[in-house]
Tab-separated table of C-alpha atoms in Angstrom:
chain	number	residue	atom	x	y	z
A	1	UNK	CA	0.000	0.000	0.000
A	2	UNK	CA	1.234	3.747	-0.697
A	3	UNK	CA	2.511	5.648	2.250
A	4	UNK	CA	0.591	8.731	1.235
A	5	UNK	CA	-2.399	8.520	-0.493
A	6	UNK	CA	-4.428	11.537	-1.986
A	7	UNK	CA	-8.706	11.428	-2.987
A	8	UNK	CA	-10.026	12.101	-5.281
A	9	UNK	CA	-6.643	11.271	-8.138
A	10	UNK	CA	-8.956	13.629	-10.606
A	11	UNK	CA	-11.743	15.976	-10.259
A	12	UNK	CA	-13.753	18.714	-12.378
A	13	UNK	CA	-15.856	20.629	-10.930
A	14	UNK	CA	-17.632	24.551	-11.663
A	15	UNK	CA	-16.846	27.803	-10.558
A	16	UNK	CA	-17.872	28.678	-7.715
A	17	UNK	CA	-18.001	25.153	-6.168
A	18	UNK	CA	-16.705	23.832	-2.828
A	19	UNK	CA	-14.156	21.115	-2.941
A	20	UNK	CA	-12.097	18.973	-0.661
A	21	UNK	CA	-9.149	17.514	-1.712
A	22	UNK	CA	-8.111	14.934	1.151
A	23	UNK	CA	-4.277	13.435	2.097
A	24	UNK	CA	-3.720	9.990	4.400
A	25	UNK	CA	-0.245	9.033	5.677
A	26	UNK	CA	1.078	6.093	6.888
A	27	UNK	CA	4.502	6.865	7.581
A	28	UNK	CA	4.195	8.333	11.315
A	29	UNK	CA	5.628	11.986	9.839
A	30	UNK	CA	4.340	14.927	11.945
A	31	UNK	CA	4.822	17.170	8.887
A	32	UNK	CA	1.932	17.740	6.414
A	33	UNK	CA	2.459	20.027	3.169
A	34	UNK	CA	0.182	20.966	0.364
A	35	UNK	CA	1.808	22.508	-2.791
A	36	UNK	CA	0.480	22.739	-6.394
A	37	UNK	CA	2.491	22.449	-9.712
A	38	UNK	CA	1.356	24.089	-12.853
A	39	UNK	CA	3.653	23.636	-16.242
A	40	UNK	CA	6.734	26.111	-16.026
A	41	UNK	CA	6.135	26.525	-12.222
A	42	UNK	CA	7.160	23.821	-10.684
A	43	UNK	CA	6.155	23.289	-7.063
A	44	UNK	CA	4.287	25.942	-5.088
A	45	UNK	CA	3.886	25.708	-0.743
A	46	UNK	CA	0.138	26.008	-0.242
A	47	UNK	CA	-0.131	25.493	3.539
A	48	UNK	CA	2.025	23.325	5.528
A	49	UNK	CA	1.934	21.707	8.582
A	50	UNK	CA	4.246	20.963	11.765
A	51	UNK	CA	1.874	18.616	13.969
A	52	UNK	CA	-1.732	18.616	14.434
A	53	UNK	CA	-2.078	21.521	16.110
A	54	UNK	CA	-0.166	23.503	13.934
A	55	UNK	CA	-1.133	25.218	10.291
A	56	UNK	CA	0.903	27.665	8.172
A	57	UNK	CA	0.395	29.653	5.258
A	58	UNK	CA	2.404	29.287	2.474
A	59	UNK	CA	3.548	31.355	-0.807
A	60	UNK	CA	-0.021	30.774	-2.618
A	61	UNK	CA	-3.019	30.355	0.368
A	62	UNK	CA	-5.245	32.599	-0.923
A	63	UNK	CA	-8.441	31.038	-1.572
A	64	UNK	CA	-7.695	27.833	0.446
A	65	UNK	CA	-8.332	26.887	3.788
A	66	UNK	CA	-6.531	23.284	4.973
A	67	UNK	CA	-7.738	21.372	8.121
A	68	UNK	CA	-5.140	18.772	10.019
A	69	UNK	CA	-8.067	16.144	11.503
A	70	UNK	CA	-5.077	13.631	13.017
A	71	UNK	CA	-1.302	13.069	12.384
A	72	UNK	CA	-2.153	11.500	9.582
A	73	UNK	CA	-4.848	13.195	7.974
A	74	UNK	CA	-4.206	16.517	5.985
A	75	UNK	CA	-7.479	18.018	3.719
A	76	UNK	CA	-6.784	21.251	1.417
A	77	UNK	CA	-10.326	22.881	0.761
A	78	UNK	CA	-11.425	25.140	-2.239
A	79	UNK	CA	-14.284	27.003	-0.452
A	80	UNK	CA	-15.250	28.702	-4.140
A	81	UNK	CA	-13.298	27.211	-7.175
A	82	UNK	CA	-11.983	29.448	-10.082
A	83	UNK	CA	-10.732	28.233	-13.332
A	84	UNK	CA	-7.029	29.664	-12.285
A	85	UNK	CA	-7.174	27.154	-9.662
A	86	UNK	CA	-6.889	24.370	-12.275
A	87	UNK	CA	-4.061	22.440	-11.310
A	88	UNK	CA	-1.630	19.475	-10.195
A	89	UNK	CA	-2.418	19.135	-6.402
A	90	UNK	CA	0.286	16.548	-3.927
A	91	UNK	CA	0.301	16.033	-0.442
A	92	UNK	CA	3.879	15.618	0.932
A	93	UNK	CA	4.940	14.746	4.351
A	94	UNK	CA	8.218	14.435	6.331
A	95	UNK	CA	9.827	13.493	9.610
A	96	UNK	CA	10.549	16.287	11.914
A	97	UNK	CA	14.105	18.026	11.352
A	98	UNK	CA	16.284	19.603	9.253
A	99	UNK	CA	17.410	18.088	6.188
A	100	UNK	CA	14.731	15.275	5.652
A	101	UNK	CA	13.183	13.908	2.129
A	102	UNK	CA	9.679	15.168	1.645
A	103	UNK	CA	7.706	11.935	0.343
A	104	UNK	CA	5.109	12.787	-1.942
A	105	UNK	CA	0.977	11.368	-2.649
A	106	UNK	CA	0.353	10.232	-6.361
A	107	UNK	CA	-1.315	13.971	-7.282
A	108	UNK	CA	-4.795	15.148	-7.636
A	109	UNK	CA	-5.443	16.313	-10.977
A	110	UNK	CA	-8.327	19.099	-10.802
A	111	UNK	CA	-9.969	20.988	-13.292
A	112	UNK	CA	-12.284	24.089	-12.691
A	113	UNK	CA	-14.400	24.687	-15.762
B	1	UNK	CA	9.574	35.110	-9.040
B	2	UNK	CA	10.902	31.942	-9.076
B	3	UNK	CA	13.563	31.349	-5.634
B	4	UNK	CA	15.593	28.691	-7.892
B	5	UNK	CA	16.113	28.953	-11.148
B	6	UNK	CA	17.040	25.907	-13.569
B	7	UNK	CA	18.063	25.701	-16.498
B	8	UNK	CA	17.913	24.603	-19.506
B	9	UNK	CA	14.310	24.280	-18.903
B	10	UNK	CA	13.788	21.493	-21.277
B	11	UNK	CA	16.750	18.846	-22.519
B	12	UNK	CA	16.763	16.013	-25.220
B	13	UNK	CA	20.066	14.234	-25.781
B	14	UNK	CA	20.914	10.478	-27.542
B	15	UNK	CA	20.804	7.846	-25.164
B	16	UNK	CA	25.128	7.588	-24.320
B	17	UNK	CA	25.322	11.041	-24.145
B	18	UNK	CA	26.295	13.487	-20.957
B	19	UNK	CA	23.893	15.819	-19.632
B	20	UNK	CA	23.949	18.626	-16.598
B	21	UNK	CA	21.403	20.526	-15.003
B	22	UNK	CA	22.270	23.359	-13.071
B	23	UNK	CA	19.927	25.081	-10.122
B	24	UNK	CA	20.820	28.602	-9.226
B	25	UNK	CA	19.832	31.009	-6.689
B	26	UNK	CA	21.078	34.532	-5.142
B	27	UNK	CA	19.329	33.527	-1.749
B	28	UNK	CA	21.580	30.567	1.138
B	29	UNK	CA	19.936	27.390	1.415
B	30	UNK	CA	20.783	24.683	4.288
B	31	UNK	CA	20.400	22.132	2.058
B	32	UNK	CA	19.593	21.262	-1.545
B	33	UNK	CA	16.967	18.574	-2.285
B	34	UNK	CA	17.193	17.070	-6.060
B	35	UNK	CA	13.833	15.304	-7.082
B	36	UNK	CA	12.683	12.999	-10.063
B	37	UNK	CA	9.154	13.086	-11.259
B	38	UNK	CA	7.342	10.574	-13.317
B	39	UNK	CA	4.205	11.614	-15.167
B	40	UNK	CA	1.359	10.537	-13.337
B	41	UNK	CA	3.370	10.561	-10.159
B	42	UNK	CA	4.754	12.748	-7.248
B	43	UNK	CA	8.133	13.556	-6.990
B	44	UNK	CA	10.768	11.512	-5.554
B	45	UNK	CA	13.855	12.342	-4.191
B	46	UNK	CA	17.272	11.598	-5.472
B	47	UNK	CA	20.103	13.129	-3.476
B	48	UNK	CA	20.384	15.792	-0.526
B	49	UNK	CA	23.440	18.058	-0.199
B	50	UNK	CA	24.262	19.493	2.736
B	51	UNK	CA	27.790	20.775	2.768
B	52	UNK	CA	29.040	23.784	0.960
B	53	UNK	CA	31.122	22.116	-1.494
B	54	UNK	CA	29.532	18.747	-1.305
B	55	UNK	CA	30.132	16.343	-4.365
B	56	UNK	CA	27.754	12.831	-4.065
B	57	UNK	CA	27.678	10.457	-6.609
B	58	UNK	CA	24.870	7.668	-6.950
B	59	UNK	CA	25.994	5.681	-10.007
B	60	UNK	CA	25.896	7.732	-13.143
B	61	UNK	CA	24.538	10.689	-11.287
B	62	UNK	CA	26.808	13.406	-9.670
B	63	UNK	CA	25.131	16.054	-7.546
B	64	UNK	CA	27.505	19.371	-6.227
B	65	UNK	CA	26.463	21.762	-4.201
B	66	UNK	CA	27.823	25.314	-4.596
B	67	UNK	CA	30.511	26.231	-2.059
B	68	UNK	CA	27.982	29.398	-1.008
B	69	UNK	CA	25.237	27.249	-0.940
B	70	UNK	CA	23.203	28.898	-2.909
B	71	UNK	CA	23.646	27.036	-6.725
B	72	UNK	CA	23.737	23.241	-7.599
B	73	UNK	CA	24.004	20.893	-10.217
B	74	UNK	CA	23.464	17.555	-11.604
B	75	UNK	CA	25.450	16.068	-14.441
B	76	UNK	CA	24.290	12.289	-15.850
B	77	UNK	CA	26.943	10.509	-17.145
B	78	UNK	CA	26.138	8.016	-20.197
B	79	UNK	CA	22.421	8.892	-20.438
B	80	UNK	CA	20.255	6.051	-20.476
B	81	UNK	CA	16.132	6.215	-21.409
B	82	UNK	CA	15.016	5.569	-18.296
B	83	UNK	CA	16.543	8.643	-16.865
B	84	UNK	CA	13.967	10.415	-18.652
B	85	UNK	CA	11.954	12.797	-16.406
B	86	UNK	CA	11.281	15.813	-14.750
B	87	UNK	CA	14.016	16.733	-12.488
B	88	UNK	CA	13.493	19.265	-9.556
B	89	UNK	CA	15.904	20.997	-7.532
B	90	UNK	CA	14.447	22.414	-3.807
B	91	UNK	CA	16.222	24.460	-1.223
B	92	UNK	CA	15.620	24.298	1.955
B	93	UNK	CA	15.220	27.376	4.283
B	94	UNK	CA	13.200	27.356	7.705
B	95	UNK	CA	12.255	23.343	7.294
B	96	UNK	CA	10.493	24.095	4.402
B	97	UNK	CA	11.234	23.586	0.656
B	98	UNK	CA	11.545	25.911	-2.314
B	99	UNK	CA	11.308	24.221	-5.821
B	100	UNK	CA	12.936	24.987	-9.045
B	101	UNK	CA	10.460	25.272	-11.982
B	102	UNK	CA	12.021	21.708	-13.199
B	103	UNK	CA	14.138	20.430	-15.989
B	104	UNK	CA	12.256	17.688	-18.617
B	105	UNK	CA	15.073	15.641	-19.707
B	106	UNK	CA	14.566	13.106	-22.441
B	107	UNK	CA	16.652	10.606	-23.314
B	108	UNK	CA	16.037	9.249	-26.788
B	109	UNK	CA	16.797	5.259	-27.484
């Protein structure tokens, strides 16, 4: 089984619609991180997050909210979708520390029409 | 504005043939993170550099990191095809990562 998984792997969905994107982890990592990736971008820190209690903004939070429901559970939310919001969305987590690999969910592919 | 640059942006070579990426930056990073992505997949990483200075090799792959810390690069020896990918460099500052916008290497048979 992955270590990180990420639902729904592809979504399209309206303007103006509310969506959750949700993130599981099995690897025991206290650290959480949302990014997005758009072509010529690369990688972009949405919100990140230390341990449960804990939630950051990144470069890009505007127009997301996140929620951290355990240690392993880490949900980005949409609360009204616009088309620039189309993107490549991955869950990464990572032990606590300096230095450590970031291991990253398969991707959520979402389209705002 | 993009933290770390890359370049070249994009890179196709003849499968045998060299190939370096290079990641720069004008800001200090305490370490440098390079990543491989598949399509369809998140990335994974590859090598992290820690030392200003800091040469690693992992088999046809040698990763430097700048003696200011603040530029890398990655140089494939003897290219095969499945080295083709999107290659990411990501500096770290404050426990958290910057990315590079990403090199797409292809390696043709």
């Amino acid at each position: 089984d992955a270590d990180v998984t990420q639902t729904p792997r592809n979504r399209i969905t309206k303007t103006g619609k509310r969506i959750m994107l949700e993130c599981s982890q099995t690897k025991g990592h206290d650290r959480m991180y949302w990014y997005r990736q758009d072509p010529g971008l690369g990688l972009r820190l949405i919100y990140y997050s230390f341990d449960v209690k804990d939630i950051n903004k990144g470069e890009i939070s505007d127009g997301y909210s996140v929620s951290r429901q355990a240690q392993a559970k880490f949900s980005l939310s949409l609360e009204s979708a616009i088309p620039n919001q189309t993107a490549l969305y991955f869950c990464a987590t990572s032990a606590a520390g300096a230095h450590h690999e970031q291991f990253f969910g398969p991707g959520t592919r979402l389209t705002v029409l | 504005t993009q933290l770390l640059e890359q370049s070249p942006q994009f890179l196709s070579i003849q499968e045998g043939e060299n190939l370096t990426v290079y990641c720069n930056s004008s800001s200090v990073f305490s370490s440098l993170q390079w990543y491989r992505q598949e399509p369809g997949e998140g990335p994974v990483l590859l090598v992290t550099v820690v030392t200003g200075g800091e040469v690693k090799k992992l088999k046809r792959l040698t990763f430097q990191f700048g003696d200011a810390r603040k530029d890398s690069s990655l140089h494939i020896t003897a290219a095969q095809p499945g080295d083709t990918g999107l290659y990411l460099c990501a500096g770290e500052d404050d426990y958290k990562l910057s990315f590079g916008a990403g090199t797409t290497v292809t390696v043709r048979a």
